[in-house]
mmCIF file of C-alpha atoms in Angstrom:
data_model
loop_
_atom_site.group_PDB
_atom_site.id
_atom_site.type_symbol
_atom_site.label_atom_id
_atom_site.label_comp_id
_atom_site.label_asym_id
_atom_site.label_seq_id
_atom_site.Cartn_x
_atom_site.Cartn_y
_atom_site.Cartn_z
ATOM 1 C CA UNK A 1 105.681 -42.411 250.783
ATOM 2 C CA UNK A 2 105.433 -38.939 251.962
ATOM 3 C CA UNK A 3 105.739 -38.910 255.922
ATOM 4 C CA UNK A 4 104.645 -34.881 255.953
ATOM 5 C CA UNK A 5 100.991 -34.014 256.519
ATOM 6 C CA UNK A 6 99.939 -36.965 258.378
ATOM 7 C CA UNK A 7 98.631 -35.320 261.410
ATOM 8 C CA UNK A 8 96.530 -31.734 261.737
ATOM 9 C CA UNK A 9 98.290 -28.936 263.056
ATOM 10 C CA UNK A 10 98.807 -28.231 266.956
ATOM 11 C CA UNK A 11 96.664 -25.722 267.153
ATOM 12 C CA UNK A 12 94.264 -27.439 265.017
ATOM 13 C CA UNK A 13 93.836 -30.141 267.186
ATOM 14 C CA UNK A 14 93.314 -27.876 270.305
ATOM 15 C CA UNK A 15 90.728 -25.983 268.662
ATOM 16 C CA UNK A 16 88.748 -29.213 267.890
ATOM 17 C CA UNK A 17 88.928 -30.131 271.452
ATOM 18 C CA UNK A 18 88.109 -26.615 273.017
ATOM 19 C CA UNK A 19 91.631 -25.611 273.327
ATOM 20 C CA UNK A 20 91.986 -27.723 276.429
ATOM 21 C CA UNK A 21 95.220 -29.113 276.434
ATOM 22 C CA UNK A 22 94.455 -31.459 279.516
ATOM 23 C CA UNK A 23 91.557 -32.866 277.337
ATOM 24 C CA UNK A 24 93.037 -33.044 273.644
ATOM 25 C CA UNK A 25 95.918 -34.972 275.554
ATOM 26 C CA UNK A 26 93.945 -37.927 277.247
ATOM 27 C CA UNK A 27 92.383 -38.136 273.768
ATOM 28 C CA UNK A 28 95.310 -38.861 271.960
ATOM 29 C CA UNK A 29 96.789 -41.007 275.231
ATOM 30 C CA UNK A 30 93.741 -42.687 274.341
ATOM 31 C CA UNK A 31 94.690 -43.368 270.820
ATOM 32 C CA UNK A 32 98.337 -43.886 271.573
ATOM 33 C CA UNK A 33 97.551 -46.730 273.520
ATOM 34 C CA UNK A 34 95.754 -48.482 271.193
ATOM 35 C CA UNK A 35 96.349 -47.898 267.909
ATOM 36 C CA UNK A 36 99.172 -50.920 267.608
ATOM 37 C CA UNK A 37 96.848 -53.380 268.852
ATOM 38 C CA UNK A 38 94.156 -52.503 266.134
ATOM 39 C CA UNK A 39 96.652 -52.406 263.545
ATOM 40 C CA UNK A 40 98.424 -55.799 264.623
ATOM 41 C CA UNK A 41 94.774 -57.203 263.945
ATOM 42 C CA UNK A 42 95.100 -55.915 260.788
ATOM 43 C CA UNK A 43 98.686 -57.461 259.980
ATOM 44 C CA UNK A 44 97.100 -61.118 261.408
ATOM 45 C CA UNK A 45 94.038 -60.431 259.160
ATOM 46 C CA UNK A 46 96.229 -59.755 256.129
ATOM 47 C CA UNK A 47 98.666 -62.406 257.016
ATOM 48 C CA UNK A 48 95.541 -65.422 256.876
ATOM 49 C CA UNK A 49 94.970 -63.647 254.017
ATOM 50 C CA UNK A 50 91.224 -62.903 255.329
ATOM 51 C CA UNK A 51 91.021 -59.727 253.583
ATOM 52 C CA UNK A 52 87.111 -58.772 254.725
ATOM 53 C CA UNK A 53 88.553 -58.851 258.379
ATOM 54 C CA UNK A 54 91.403 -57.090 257.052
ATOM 55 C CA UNK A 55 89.248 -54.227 255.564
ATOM 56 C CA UNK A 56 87.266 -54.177 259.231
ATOM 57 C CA UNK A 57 90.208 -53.634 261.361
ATOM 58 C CA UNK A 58 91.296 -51.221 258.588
ATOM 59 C CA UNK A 59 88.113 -49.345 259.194
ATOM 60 C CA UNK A 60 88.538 -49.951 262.572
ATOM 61 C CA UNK A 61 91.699 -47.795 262.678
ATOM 62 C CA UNK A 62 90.668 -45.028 260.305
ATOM 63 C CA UNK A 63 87.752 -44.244 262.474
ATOM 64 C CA UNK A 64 90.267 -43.813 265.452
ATOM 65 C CA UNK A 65 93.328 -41.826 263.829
ATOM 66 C CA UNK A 66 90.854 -39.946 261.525
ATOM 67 C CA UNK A 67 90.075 -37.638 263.801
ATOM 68 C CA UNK A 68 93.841 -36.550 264.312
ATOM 69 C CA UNK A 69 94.658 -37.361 260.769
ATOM 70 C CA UNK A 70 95.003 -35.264 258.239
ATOM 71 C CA UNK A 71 92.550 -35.963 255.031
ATOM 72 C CA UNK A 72 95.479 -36.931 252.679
ATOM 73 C CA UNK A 73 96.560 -39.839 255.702
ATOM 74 C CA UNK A 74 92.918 -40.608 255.677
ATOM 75 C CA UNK A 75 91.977 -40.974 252.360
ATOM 76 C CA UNK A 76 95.389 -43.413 252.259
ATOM 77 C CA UNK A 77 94.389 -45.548 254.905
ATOM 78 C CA UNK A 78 90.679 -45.541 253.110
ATOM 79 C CA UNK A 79 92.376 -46.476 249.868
ATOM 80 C CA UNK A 80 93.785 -49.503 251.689
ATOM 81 C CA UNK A 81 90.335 -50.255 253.113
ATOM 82 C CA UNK A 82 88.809 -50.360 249.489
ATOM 83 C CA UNK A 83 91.610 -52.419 248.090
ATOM 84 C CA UNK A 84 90.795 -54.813 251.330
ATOM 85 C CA UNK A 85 87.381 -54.745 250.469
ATOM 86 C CA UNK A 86 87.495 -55.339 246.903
ATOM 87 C CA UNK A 87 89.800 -58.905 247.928
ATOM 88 C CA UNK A 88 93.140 -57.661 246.075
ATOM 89 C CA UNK A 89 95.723 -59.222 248.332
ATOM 90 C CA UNK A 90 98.588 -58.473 246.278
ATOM 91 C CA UNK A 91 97.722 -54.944 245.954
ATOM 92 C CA UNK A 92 96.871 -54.870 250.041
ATOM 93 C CA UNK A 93 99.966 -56.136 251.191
ATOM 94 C CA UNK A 94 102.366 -53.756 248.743
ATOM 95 C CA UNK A 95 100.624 -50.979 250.366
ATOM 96 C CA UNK A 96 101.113 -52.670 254.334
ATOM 97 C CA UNK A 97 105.020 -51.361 255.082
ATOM 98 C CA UNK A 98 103.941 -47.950 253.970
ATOM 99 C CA UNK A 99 101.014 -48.150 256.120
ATOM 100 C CA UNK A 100 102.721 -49.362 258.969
ATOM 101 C CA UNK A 101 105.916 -46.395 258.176
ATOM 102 C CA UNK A 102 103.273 -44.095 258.275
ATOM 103 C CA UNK A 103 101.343 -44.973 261.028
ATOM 104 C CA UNK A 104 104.573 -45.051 263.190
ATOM 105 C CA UNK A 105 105.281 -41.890 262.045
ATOM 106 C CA UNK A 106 102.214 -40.741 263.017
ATOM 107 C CA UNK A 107 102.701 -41.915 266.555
ATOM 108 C CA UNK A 108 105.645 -39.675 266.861
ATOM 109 C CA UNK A 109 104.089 -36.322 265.682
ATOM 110 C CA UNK A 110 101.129 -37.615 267.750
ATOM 111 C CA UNK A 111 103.593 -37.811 271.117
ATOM 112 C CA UNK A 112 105.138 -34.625 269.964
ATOM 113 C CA UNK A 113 101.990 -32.598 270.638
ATOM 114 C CA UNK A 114 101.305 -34.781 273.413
ATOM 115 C CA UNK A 115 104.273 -33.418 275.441
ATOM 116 C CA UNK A 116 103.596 -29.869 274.242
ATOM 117 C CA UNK A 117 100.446 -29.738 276.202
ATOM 118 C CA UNK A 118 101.764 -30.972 279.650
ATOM 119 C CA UNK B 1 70.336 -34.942 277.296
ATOM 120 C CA UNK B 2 70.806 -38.522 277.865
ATOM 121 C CA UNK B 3 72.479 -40.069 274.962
ATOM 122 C CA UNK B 4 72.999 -43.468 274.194
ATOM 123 C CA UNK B 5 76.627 -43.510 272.397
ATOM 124 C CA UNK B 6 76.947 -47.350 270.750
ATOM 125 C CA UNK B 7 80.719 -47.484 270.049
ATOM 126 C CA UNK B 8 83.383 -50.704 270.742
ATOM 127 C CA UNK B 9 86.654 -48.382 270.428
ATOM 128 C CA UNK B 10 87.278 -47.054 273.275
ATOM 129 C CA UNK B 11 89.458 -44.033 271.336
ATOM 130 C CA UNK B 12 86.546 -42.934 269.600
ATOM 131 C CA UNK B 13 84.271 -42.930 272.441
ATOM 132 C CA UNK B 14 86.896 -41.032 274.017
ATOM 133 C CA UNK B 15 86.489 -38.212 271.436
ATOM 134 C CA UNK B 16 83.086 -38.519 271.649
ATOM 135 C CA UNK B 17 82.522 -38.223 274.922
ATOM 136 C CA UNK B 18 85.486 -35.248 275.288
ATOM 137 C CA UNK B 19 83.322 -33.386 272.154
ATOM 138 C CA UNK B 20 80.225 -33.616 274.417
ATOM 139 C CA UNK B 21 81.821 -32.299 277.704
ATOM 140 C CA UNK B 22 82.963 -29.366 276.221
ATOM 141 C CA UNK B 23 79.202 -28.640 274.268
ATOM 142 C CA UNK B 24 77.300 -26.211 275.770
ATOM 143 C CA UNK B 25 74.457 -27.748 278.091
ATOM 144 C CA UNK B 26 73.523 -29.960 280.621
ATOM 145 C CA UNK B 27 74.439 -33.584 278.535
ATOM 146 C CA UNK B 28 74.662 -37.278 280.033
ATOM 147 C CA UNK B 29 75.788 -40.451 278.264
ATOM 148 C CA UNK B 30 75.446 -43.847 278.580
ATOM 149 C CA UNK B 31 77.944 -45.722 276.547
ATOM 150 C CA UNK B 32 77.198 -49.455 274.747
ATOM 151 C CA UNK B 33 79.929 -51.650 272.820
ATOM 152 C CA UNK B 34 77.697 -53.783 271.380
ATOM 153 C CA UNK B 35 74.397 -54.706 269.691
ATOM 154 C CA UNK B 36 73.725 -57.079 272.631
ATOM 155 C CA UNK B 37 74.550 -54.188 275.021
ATOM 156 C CA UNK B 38 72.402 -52.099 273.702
ATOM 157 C CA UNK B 39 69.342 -54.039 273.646
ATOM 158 C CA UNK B 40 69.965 -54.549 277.353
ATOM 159 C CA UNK B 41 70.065 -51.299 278.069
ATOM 160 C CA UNK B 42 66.915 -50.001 276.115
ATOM 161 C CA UNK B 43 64.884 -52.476 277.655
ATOM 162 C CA UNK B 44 65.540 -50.712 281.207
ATOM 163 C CA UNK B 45 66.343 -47.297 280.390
ATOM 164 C CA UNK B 46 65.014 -44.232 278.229
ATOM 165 C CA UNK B 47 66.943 -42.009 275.832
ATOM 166 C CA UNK B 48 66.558 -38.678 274.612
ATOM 167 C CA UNK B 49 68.743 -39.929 271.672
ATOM 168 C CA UNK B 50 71.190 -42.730 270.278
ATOM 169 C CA UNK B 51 74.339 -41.984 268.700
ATOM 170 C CA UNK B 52 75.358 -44.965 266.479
ATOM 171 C CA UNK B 53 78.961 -46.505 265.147
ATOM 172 C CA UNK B 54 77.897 -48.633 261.983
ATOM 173 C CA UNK B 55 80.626 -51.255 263.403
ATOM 174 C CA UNK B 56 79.953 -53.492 266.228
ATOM 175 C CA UNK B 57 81.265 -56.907 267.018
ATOM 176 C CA UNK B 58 78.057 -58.611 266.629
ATOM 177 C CA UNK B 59 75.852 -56.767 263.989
ATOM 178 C CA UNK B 60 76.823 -53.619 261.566
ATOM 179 C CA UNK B 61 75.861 -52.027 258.685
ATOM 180 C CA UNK B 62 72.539 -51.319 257.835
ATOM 181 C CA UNK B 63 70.897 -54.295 259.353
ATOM 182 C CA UNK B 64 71.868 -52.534 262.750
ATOM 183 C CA UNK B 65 70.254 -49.111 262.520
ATOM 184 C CA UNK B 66 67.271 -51.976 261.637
ATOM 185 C CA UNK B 67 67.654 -53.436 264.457
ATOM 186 C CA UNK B 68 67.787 -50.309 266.610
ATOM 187 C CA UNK B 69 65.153 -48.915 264.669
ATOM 188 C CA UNK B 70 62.806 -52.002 265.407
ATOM 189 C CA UNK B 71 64.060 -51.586 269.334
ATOM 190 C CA UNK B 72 63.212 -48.417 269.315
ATOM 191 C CA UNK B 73 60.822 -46.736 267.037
ATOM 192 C CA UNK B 74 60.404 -43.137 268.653
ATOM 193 C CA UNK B 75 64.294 -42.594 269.430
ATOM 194 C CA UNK B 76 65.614 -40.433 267.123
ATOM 195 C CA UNK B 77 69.242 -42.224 265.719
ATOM 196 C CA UNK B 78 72.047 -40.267 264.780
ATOM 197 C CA UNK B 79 74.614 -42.363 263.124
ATOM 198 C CA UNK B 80 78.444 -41.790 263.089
ATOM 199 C CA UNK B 81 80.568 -43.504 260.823
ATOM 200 C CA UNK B 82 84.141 -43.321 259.130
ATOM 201 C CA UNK B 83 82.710 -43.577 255.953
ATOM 202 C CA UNK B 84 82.508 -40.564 253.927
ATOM 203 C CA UNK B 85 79.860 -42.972 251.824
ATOM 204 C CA UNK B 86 76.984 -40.193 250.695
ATOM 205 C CA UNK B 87 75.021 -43.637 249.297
ATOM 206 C CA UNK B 88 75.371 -44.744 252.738
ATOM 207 C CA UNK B 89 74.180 -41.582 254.604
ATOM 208 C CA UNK B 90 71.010 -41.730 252.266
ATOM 209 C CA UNK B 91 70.565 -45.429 252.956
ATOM 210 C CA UNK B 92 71.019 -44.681 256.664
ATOM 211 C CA UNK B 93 68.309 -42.012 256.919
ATOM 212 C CA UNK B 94 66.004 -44.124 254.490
ATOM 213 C CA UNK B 95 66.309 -46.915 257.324
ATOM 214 C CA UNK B 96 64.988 -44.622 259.776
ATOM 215 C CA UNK B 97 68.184 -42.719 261.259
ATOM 216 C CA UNK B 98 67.370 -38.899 261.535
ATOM 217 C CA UNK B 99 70.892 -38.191 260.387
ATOM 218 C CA UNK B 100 74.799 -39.299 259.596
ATOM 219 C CA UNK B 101 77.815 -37.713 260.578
ATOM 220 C CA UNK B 102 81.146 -38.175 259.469
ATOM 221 C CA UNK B 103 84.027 -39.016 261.822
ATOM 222 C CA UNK B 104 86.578 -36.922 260.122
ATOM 223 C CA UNK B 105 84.880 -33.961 260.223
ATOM 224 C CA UNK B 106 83.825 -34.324 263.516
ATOM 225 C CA UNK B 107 83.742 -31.221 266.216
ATOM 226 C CA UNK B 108 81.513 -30.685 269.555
ATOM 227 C CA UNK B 109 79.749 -27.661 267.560
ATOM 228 C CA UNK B 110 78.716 -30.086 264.682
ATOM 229 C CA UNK B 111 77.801 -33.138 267.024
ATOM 230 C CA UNK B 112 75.956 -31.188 269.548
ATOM 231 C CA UNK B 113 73.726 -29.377 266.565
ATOM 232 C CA UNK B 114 73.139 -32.710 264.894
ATOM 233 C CA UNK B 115 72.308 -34.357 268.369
ATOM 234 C CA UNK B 116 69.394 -31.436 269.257
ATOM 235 C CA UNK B 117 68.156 -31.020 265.089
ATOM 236 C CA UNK B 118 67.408 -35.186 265.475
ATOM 237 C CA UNK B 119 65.412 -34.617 268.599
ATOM 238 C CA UNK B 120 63.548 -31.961 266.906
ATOM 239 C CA UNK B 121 62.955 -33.496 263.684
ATOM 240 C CA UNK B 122 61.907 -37.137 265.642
ATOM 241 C CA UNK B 123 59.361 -34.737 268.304
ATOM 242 C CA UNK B 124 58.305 -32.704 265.596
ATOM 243 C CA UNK B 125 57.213 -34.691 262.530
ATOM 244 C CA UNK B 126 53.270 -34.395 262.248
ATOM 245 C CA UNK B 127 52.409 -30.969 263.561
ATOM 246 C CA UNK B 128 55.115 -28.821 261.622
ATOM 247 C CA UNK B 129 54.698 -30.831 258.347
ATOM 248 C CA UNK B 130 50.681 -29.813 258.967
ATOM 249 C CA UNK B 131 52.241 -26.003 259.298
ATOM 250 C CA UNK B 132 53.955 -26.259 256.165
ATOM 251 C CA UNK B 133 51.361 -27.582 254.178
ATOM 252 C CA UNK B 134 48.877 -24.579 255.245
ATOM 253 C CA UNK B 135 51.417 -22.203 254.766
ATOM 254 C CA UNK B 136 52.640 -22.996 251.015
ATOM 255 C CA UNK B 137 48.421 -23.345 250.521
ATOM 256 C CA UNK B 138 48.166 -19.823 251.725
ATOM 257 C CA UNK B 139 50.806 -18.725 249.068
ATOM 258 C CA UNK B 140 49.429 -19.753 245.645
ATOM 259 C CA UNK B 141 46.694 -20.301 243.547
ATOM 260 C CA UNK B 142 46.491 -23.857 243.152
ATOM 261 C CA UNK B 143 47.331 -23.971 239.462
ATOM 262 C CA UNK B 144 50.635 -25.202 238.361
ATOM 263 C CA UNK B 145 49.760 -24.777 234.917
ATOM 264 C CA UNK B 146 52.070 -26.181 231.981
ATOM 265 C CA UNK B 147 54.621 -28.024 234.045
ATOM 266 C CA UNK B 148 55.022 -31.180 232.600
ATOM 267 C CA UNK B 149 54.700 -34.664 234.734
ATOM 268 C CA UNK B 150 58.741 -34.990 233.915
ATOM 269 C CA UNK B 151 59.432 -31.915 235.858
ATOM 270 C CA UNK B 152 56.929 -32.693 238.158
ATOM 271 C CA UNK B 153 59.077 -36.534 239.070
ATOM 272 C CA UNK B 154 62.189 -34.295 239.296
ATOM 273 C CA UNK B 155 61.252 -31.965 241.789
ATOM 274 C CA UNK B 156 59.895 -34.770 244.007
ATOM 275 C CA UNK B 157 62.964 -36.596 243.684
ATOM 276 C CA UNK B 158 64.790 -33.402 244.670
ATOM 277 C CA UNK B 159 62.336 -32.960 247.877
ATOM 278 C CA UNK B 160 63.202 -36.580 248.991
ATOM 279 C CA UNK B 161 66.431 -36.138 248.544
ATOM 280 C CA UNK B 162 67.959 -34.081 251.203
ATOM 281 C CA UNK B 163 71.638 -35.073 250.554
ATOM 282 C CA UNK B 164 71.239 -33.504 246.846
ATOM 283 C CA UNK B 165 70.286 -30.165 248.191
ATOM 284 C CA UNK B 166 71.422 -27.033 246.124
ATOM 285 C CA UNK B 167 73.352 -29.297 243.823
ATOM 286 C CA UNK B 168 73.460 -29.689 239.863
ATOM 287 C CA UNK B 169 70.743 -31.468 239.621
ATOM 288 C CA UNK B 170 68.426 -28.656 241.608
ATOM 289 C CA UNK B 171 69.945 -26.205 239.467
ATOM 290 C CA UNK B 172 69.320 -27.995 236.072
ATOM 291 C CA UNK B 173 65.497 -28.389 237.623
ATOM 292 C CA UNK B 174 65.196 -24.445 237.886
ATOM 293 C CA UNK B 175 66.264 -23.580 234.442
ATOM 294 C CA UNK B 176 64.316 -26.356 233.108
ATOM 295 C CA UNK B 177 61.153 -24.675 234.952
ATOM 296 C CA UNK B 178 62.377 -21.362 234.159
ATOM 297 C CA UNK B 179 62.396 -22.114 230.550
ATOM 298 C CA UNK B 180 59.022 -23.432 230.390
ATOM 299 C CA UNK B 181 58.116 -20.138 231.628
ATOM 300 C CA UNK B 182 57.243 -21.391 235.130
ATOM 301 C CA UNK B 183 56.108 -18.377 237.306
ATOM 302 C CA UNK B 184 57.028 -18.458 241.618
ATOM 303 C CA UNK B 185 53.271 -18.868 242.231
ATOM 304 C CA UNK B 186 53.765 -21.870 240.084
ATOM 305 C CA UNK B 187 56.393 -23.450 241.764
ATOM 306 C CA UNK B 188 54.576 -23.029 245.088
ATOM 307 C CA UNK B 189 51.558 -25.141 243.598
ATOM 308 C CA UNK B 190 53.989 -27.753 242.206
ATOM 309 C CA UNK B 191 55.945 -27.615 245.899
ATOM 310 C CA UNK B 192 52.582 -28.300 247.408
ATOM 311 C CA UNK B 193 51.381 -30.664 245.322
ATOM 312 C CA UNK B 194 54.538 -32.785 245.881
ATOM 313 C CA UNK B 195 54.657 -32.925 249.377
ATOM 314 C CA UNK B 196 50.869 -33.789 249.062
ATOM 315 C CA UNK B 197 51.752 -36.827 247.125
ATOM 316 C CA UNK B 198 54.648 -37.750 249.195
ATOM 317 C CA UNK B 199 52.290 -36.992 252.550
ATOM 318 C CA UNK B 200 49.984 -39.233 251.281
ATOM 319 C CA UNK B 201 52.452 -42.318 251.471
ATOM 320 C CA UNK B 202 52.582 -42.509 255.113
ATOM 321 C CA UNK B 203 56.231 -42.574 255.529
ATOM 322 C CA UNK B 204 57.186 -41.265 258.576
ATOM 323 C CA UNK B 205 60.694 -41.111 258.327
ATOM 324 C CA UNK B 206 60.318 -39.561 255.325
ATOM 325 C CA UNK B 207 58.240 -36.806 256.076
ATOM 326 C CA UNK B 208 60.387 -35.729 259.456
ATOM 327 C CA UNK B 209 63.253 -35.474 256.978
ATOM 328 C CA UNK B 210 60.842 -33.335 254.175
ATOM 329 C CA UNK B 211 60.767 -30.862 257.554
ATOM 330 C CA UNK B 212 64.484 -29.885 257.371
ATOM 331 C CA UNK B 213 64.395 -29.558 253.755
ATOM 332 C CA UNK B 214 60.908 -29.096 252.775
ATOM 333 C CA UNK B 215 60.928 -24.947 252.728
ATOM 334 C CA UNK B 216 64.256 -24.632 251.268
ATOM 335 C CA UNK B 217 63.679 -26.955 248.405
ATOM 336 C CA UNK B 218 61.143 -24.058 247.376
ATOM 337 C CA UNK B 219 63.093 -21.160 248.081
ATOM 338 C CA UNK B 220 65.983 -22.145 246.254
ATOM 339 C CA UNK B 221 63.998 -23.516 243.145
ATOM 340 C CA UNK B 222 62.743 -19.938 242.819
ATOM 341 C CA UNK B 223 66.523 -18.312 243.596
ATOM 342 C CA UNK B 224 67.850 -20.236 240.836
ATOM 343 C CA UNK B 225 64.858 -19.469 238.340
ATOM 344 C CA UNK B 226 65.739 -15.268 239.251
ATOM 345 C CA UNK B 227 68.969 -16.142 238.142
ATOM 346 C CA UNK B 228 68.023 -17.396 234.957
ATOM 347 C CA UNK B 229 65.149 -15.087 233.822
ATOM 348 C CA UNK B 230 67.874 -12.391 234.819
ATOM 349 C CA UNK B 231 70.492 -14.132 232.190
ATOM 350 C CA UNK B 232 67.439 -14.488 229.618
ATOM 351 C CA UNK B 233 66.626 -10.878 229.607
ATOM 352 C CA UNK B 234 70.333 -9.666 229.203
ATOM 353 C CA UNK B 235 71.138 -9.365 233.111
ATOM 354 C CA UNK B 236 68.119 -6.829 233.973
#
């Protein structure tokens, strides 16, 4: 799975949030902090094979990275949601790792642009 | 403006709340995580508006902009969501929301303008629709002639349809109309006699969203008819 194009552009991002640094970074400190707990509800979900709880933490965590995200990362993570939703477990848990890869990957470009605005 | 922003993720709050620092104006909000929450907090306190996740611990969906609804009839509701559902955006502002927003797309211009055109809308409903209806009167003679009660259905289903504005289906209308040899005076007639029939229902949440859409719906109908009479007669 592609790792490019998961997050908007720098400058992007500042635009969207006034081109404040000090306020587009305690958004994303915001998200940084919490997006392993959401998606560790997910894994549990997925894991007691409760795939309706799965899709809600899912959604859960779209709504939070989608506003960094860009709309290829989204529409993945939505995919996985709809998969979720529709009760495929097979299909839900070959897409997980590259979830997870992707998400972490994420995280870094996320803390990248993090430490650029400080 | 107060707003009541019901959200339990504290990251998208955050956005939320950063998007309506840096909007222009004078804006406070009060922020709920839960259906329980909220129902607290609108028994004690007044809102200019609430700003609504679909996803809440306790209650989601449609049933909650119900239950909001039922809390509190004369707030306008603005609903935020991840999903990029149109269906759902319909179904939302059929249960009473004024309008839906996507997350994604999300920016403090686009929040704050959504946030102000709900107020309006919810403040406004009887008295503009009232100006409306006078005005398209004023503009034609009553008669719309030999438009057929098909045509007729389609352009009511266009006017209560706000989320298929200026889309295929409009278009397709206006040639239809334009090849029965519909005139603009005509379509004014039809336009009032629509919003007549649809007045006469007594929705309420209907007719404050015929106010955002009701004018346009008529303008464009008669935009895309130009287009076509001009392709009929050979692009004169």
């Amino acid at each position: 799975m592609e790792t490019s194009g998961l997050i908007q552009e720098r400058a992007q991002l500042l635009a969207k949030f006034g081109n404040s640094p000090p306020m587009l970074a305690q958004v994303l400190s915001v998200y940084l902090d919490s997006w392993r707990e959401d998606y560790e509800a997910f894994e549990q979900a997925l894991t007691a094979e409760d795939l309706p709880r799965a899709a809600k933490k899912l959604h859960r965590l779209k709504g939070s990275v989608g506003y960094f995200a860009t709309e290829d990362f989204f529409h993945q993570i939505q995919k996985i949601e709809d998969i979720a939703k529709e009760g495929d477990l097979e299909a839900a848990r070959e897409l997980r790792s590259s979830l997870q890869q992707n998400l972490e990957q994420a995280e870094v470009q996320l803390l990248s642009i993090r430490g650029s605005l400080t | 403006m107060v707003v009541l922003y019901v959200e339990d993720v504290p990251a998208q709050a955050e956005v939320v709340e950063t998007f309506l620092e840096l909007a222009d104006g004078e804006h406070t909000l009060c922020h709920a995580e839960s259906l329980k929450t909220t129902r607290k907090l609108l028994k004690t306190e007044s809102y200019d508006i609430i700003l609504l996740d679909l996803g809440l611990p306790d209650c989601e969906g449609l049933e909650l902009v119900d239950e909001v609804v039922a809390l509190v009839p004369d707030t306008p509701i603005v609903v935020l969501t991840g999903s990029e559902s149109a269906g759902l955006g319909v179904a939302c502002l059929q249960a009473g929301a004024q309008d839906f927003l996507n997350k994604r797309e999300l920016t403090p211009q686009k929040l704050i303008e959504s946030l102000l055109y709900a107020i309006t809308r919810k403040n406004d409903a009887t008295p503009l629709l009232g100006r409306i209806l006078a005005r398209v009167k004023a503009l034609h003679t009553g008669d719309i002639g030999e438009i057929d009660d098909k045509l007729l259905q389609r352009y009511q289903d266009i006017l209560t349809q706000p989320r298929l504005l200026f889309t295929v289906e409009h278009w397709t209308l206006s040639q239809a109309l334009a090849r029965a040899g519909a005139s603009s005076d005509q379509v004014l007639a039809l336009h009032a006699q629509c919003l007549k029939k649809i007045c006469s229902q007594g929705d309420a949440n209907l007719k404050a969203r015929l106010l955002s859409n009701s004018e346009l719906v008529a303008l464009a109908t008669v935009s895309f008819m130009s287009d076509t009479y001009r392709e009929m007669n050979g692009g004169q």
